[in-house]
PDB file of C-alpha atoms in Angstrom:
ATOM      1  CA  MET A   1      28.263  -9.011  22.062  1.00 71.00           C
ATOM      2  CA  GLY A   2      29.139  -7.328  25.305  1.00 88.00           C
ATOM      3  CA  VAL A   3      26.960  -7.681  28.456  1.00 92.00           C
ATOM      4  CA  ARG A   4      25.742  -4.101  28.477  1.00 94.00           C
ATOM      5  CA  LYS A   5      24.681  -4.318  24.857  1.00 93.00           C
ATOM      6  CA  ARG A   6      22.902  -7.632  25.341  1.00 91.00           C
ATOM      7  CA  GLN A   7      21.027  -6.308  28.434  1.00 92.00           C
ATOM      8  CA  SER A   8      19.822  -3.238  26.475  1.00 92.00           C
ATOM      9  CA  ALA A   9      18.795  -5.470  23.629  1.00 90.00           C
ATOM     10  CA  GLU A  10      16.749  -7.615  25.889  1.00 90.00           C
ATOM     11  CA  LEU A  11      15.127  -4.613  27.442  1.00 88.00           C
ATOM     12  CA  ARG A  12      14.200  -3.211  23.970  1.00 86.00           C
ATOM     13  CA  LYS A  13      12.701  -6.712  22.928  1.00 84.00           C
ATOM     14  CA  GLU A  14      10.759  -6.866  26.110  1.00 83.00           C
ATOM     15  CA  ALA A  15       9.381  -3.353  25.534  1.00 79.00           C
ATOM     16  CA  GLN A  16       8.416  -4.224  21.949  1.00 81.00           C
ATOM     17  CA  LYS A  17       6.395  -7.355  23.005  1.00 80.00           C
ATOM     18  CA  SER A  18       3.511  -5.097  24.097  1.00 83.00           C
ATOM     19  CA  GLN A  19       3.743  -2.922  20.917  1.00 90.00           C
ATOM     20  CA  ALA A  20       2.363  -3.664  17.440  1.00 92.00           C
ATOM     21  CA  PHE A  21       2.440  -1.555  14.200  1.00 93.00           C
ATOM     22  CA  ALA A  22       0.926  -1.225  10.840  1.00 95.00           C
ATOM     23  CA  LYS A  23       2.035   0.766   7.797  1.00 96.00           C
ATOM     24  CA  LEU A  24      -0.098   2.365   5.117  1.00 95.00           C
ATOM     25  CA  LEU A  25       2.170   2.896   1.908  1.00 96.00           C
ATOM     26  CA  ASN A  26       1.516   5.044  -1.182  1.00 96.00           C
ATOM     27  CA  VAL A  27      -1.631   6.715  -0.043  1.00 95.00           C
ATOM     28  CA  PRO A  28      -2.612   8.948  -2.986  1.00 95.00           C
ATOM     29  CA  SER A  29      -3.262  12.148  -0.978  1.00 94.00           C
ATOM     30  CA  SER A  30      -0.854  14.783   0.206  1.00 95.00           C
ATOM     31  CA  PRO A  31       1.036  14.309   3.483  1.00 96.00           C
ATOM     32  CA  ARG A  32      -0.365  17.624   4.712  1.00 96.00           C
ATOM     33  CA  LYS A  33      -3.969  16.461   4.360  1.00 96.00           C
ATOM     34  CA  MET A  34      -3.200  13.088   6.097  1.00 96.00           C
ATOM     35  CA  ARG A  35      -1.480  14.940   9.024  1.00 96.00           C
ATOM     36  CA  LEU A  36      -4.704  16.810   9.816  1.00 96.00           C
ATOM     37  CA  VAL A  37      -6.407  13.388  10.381  1.00 96.00           C
ATOM     38  CA  VAL A  38      -3.423  11.897  12.056  1.00 96.00           C
ATOM     39  CA  ASP A  39      -3.211  14.683  14.691  1.00 96.00           C
ATOM     40  CA  MET A  40      -6.804  13.972  15.733  1.00 96.00           C
ATOM     41  CA  ILE A  41      -6.012  10.382  16.982  1.00 95.00           C
ATOM     42  CA  ARG A  42      -2.375  10.737  18.241  1.00 96.00           C
ATOM     43  CA  GLY A  43      -2.204   9.562  21.864  1.00 94.00           C
ATOM     44  CA  LYS A  44      -5.843   8.499  22.094  1.00 95.00           C
ATOM     45  CA  GLU A  45      -7.339   5.153  23.162  1.00 95.00           C
ATOM     46  CA  VAL A  46      -7.855   2.929  20.098  1.00 94.00           C
ATOM     47  CA  PHE A  47     -11.547   2.450  20.348  1.00 94.00           C
ATOM     48  CA  ARG A  48     -12.092   6.215  20.876  1.00 96.00           C
ATOM     49  CA  ALA A  49      -9.782   6.867  17.846  1.00 96.00           C
ATOM     50  CA  LEU A  50     -11.822   4.538  15.692  1.00 96.00           C
ATOM     51  CA  GLY A  51     -14.987   6.480  16.621  1.00 96.00           C
ATOM     52  CA  LEU A  52     -13.269   9.780  15.690  1.00 96.00           C
ATOM     53  CA  LEU A  53     -12.120   8.349  12.361  1.00 96.00           C
ATOM     54  CA  GLU A  54     -15.537   6.750  11.500  1.00 96.00           C
ATOM     55  CA  PHE A  55     -17.410  10.105  11.800  1.00 96.00           C
ATOM     56  CA  SER A  56     -14.803  12.319  10.312  1.00 95.00           C
ATOM     57  CA  ASN A  57     -15.650  13.691   6.993  1.00 96.00           C
ATOM     58  CA  LYS A  58     -12.086  13.617   5.655  1.00 95.00           C
ATOM     59  CA  GLU A  59     -11.269  11.013   2.872  1.00 95.00           C
ATOM     60  CA  ALA A  60      -8.090  10.203   4.602  1.00 95.00           C
ATOM     61  CA  ALA A  61      -9.915   9.045   7.772  1.00 96.00           C
ATOM     62  CA  ALA A  62     -11.361   6.019   6.021  1.00 96.00           C
ATOM     63  CA  ARG A  63      -7.847   4.775   4.966  1.00 95.00           C
ATOM     64  CA  LEU A  64      -6.375   5.502   8.372  1.00 96.00           C
ATOM     65  CA  ARG A  65      -9.225   3.650  10.135  1.00 97.00           C
ATOM     66  CA  LYS A  66      -8.368   0.555   8.087  1.00 96.00           C
ATOM     67  CA  CYS A  67      -4.645   0.896   9.156  1.00 96.00           C
ATOM     68  CA  LEU A  68      -5.694   1.250  12.770  1.00 96.00           C
ATOM     69  CA  LEU A  69      -7.758  -1.817  12.613  1.00 96.00           C
ATOM     70  CA  SER A  70      -4.791  -3.614  11.085  1.00 96.00           C
ATOM     71  CA  ALA A  71      -2.548  -2.511  14.048  1.00 95.00           C
ATOM     72  CA  ILE A  72      -5.074  -3.722  16.600  1.00 95.00           C
ATOM     73  CA  SER A  73      -5.299  -7.161  14.953  1.00 95.00           C
ATOM     74  CA  ASN A  74      -1.537  -7.282  14.728  1.00 94.00           C
ATOM     75  CA  TRP A  75      -1.417  -6.710  18.459  1.00 94.00           C
ATOM     76  CA  GLU A  76      -4.072  -9.283  19.093  1.00 93.00           C
ATOM     77  CA  ALA A  77      -2.149 -11.946  16.984  1.00 93.00           C
ATOM     78  CA  LYS A  78       1.166 -11.084  18.757  1.00 90.00           C
ATOM     79  CA  ASN A  79      -0.374 -11.350  22.278  1.00 88.00           C
ATOM     80  CA  GLU A  80      -2.846 -14.154  21.443  1.00 86.00           C
ATOM     81  CA  ARG A  81      -5.858 -12.478  23.031  1.00 89.00           C
ATOM     82  CA  LYS A  82      -8.573  -9.928  22.154  1.00 90.00           C
ATOM     83  CA  ALA A  83      -7.930  -6.204  22.863  1.00 87.00           C
ATOM     84  CA  GLU A  84     -10.320  -4.914  25.540  1.00 86.00           C
ATOM     85  CA  ASN A  85     -11.809  -1.519  25.755  1.00 86.00           C
ATOM     86  CA  GLY A  86      -9.297   0.967  27.426  1.00 85.00           C
ATOM     87  CA  GLU A  87      -6.365  -1.348  27.057  1.00 90.00           C
ATOM     88  CA  LEU A  88      -4.624   0.046  23.982  1.00 93.00           C
ATOM     89  CA  TYR A  89      -3.658   3.441  22.804  1.00 95.00           C
ATOM     90  CA  VAL A  90      -2.050   4.957  19.665  1.00 95.00           C
ATOM     91  CA  SER A  91       1.415   5.489  20.978  1.00 94.00           C
ATOM     92  CA  THR A  92       3.228   6.675  17.877  1.00 94.00           C
ATOM     93  CA  ILE A  93       1.879   7.731  14.513  1.00 95.00           C
ATOM     94  CA  PHE A  94       3.686   9.656  11.726  1.00 96.00           C
ATOM     95  CA  VAL A  95       3.255  10.601   8.157  1.00 97.00           C
ATOM     96  CA  GLY A  96       6.055  10.764   5.567  1.00 96.00           C
ATOM     97  CA  PRO A  97       6.189  11.744   1.912  1.00 96.00           C
ATOM     98  CA  ALA A  98       6.033   9.063  -0.732  1.00 96.00           C
ATOM     99  CA  PRO A  99       7.405   9.283  -4.255  1.00 96.00           C
ATOM    100  CA  MET A 100       5.688  12.116  -6.186  1.00 96.00           C
ATOM    101  CA  LEU A 101       4.107  11.580  -9.651  1.00 96.00           C
ATOM    102  CA  LYS A 102       5.027  14.425 -11.925  1.00 96.00           C
ATOM    103  CA  ARG A 103       2.795  15.424 -14.785  1.00 96.00           C
ATOM    104  CA  LEU A 104       2.591  18.346 -17.258  1.00 96.00           C
ATOM    105  CA  ARG A 105      -0.514  20.352 -17.960  1.00 96.00           C
ATOM    106  CA  PRO A 106      -0.717  22.373 -21.133  1.00 96.00           C
ATOM    107  CA  ALA A 107      -0.552  26.007 -20.558  1.00 96.00           C
ATOM    108  CA  PRO A 108      -0.834  29.190 -22.760  1.00 96.00           C
ATOM    109  CA  GLN A 109       1.754  30.173 -25.380  1.00 95.00           C
ATOM    110  CA  GLY A 110       3.152  26.606 -25.659  1.00 94.00           C
ATOM    111  CA  ARG A 111       4.264  26.307 -22.140  1.00 95.00           C
ATOM    112  CA  GLY A 112       3.675  23.446 -19.777  1.00 96.00           C
ATOM    113  CA  TYR A 113       2.843  23.795 -16.033  1.00 97.00           C
ATOM    114  CA  ARG A 114       4.024  21.034 -13.724  1.00 96.00           C
ATOM    115  CA  ILE A 115       1.463  19.105 -11.768  1.00 96.00           C
ATOM    116  CA  ARG A 116       2.838  17.325  -8.634  1.00 96.00           C
ATOM    117  CA  LYS A 117       0.600  14.434  -7.504  1.00 96.00           C
ATOM    118  CA  ARG A 118       1.705  13.850  -3.887  1.00 96.00           C
ATOM    119  CA  ALA A 119       1.355  10.688  -1.816  1.00 97.00           C
ATOM    120  CA  ASN A 120       2.312   9.680   1.700  1.00 97.00           C
ATOM    121  CA  HIS A 121       3.265   6.707   3.940  1.00 97.00           C
ATOM    122  CA  VAL A 122       1.751   6.354   7.366  1.00 97.00           C
ATOM    123  CA  THR A 123       3.264   4.327  10.189  1.00 96.00           C
ATOM    124  CA  LEU A 124       1.088   3.539  13.328  1.00 96.00           C
ATOM    125  CA  TYR A 125       2.051   2.022  16.626  1.00 95.00           C
ATOM    126  CA  VAL A 126      -0.237   0.816  19.311  1.00 95.00           C
ATOM    127  CA  ASP A 127       0.857  -0.010  22.810  1.00 93.00           C
ATOM    128  CA  THR A 128      -0.812  -1.046  26.122  1.00 91.00           C
ATOM    129  CA  ILE A 129      -1.828   1.819  28.390  1.00 86.00           C
ATOM    130  CA  ASP A 130      -0.035   0.289  31.484  1.00 81.00           C
ATOM    131  CA  ASN A 131       3.176   0.799  29.536  1.00 69.00           C
ATOM    132  CA  LYS A 132       2.359   4.452  28.999  1.00 67.00           C
ATOM    133  CA  THR A 133       2.107   5.100  32.695  1.00 66.00           C
ATOM    134  CA  THR A 134       5.321   3.289  33.510  1.00 63.00           C
ATOM    135  CA  LYS A 135       7.210   5.226  30.754  1.00 64.00           C
ATOM    136  CA  GLU A 136       5.949   8.501  32.168  1.00 66.00           C
ATOM    137  CA  ASP A 137       7.086   7.597  35.677  1.00 63.00           C
ATOM    138  CA  LYS A 138      10.741   7.007  34.638  1.00 56.00           C
TER     139      LYS A 138
END
C-alpha cells in the first residue's frame, strides 16, 4: 500500500472512531411512510430525536426509536462511556427498499389484481457534535 493511500485510510479510521451506526432491516412498511419519520430526526441531537419519536403518532416512529437507541448504545460500547446530553447527533440516516412480497387478490371476471407488500431497510449513523463543527469548518 502506498503512503498516500495509507494516510487516507488512517484518517478515515480516525473519523469513524467517533461514529456508530445501527441498521433496521425488513421493516414491513413502505419506504415512503418511513421517510416521513426519518426526515423529522435527520441532523437532530439524539435525545431530542428520541423525544420526537416517542410522541409521534406514526407506527414507524416506534421502530425507528428502537434503532436510534441501538445506535446510541453501539456508540457507548465503542467509546466505553455514557453518551451525555448534547453530545451526539444523527449524522446520517437513509431508507432503502427491501424485497417486496407480491400477492394476488381475486378480482371480477376471473382476473387477479397484484398486491405489492413493500418493506424497507433503515441505516442510521450517530456522531459527536464536535465533529460536526470541524467538518463544516473545512
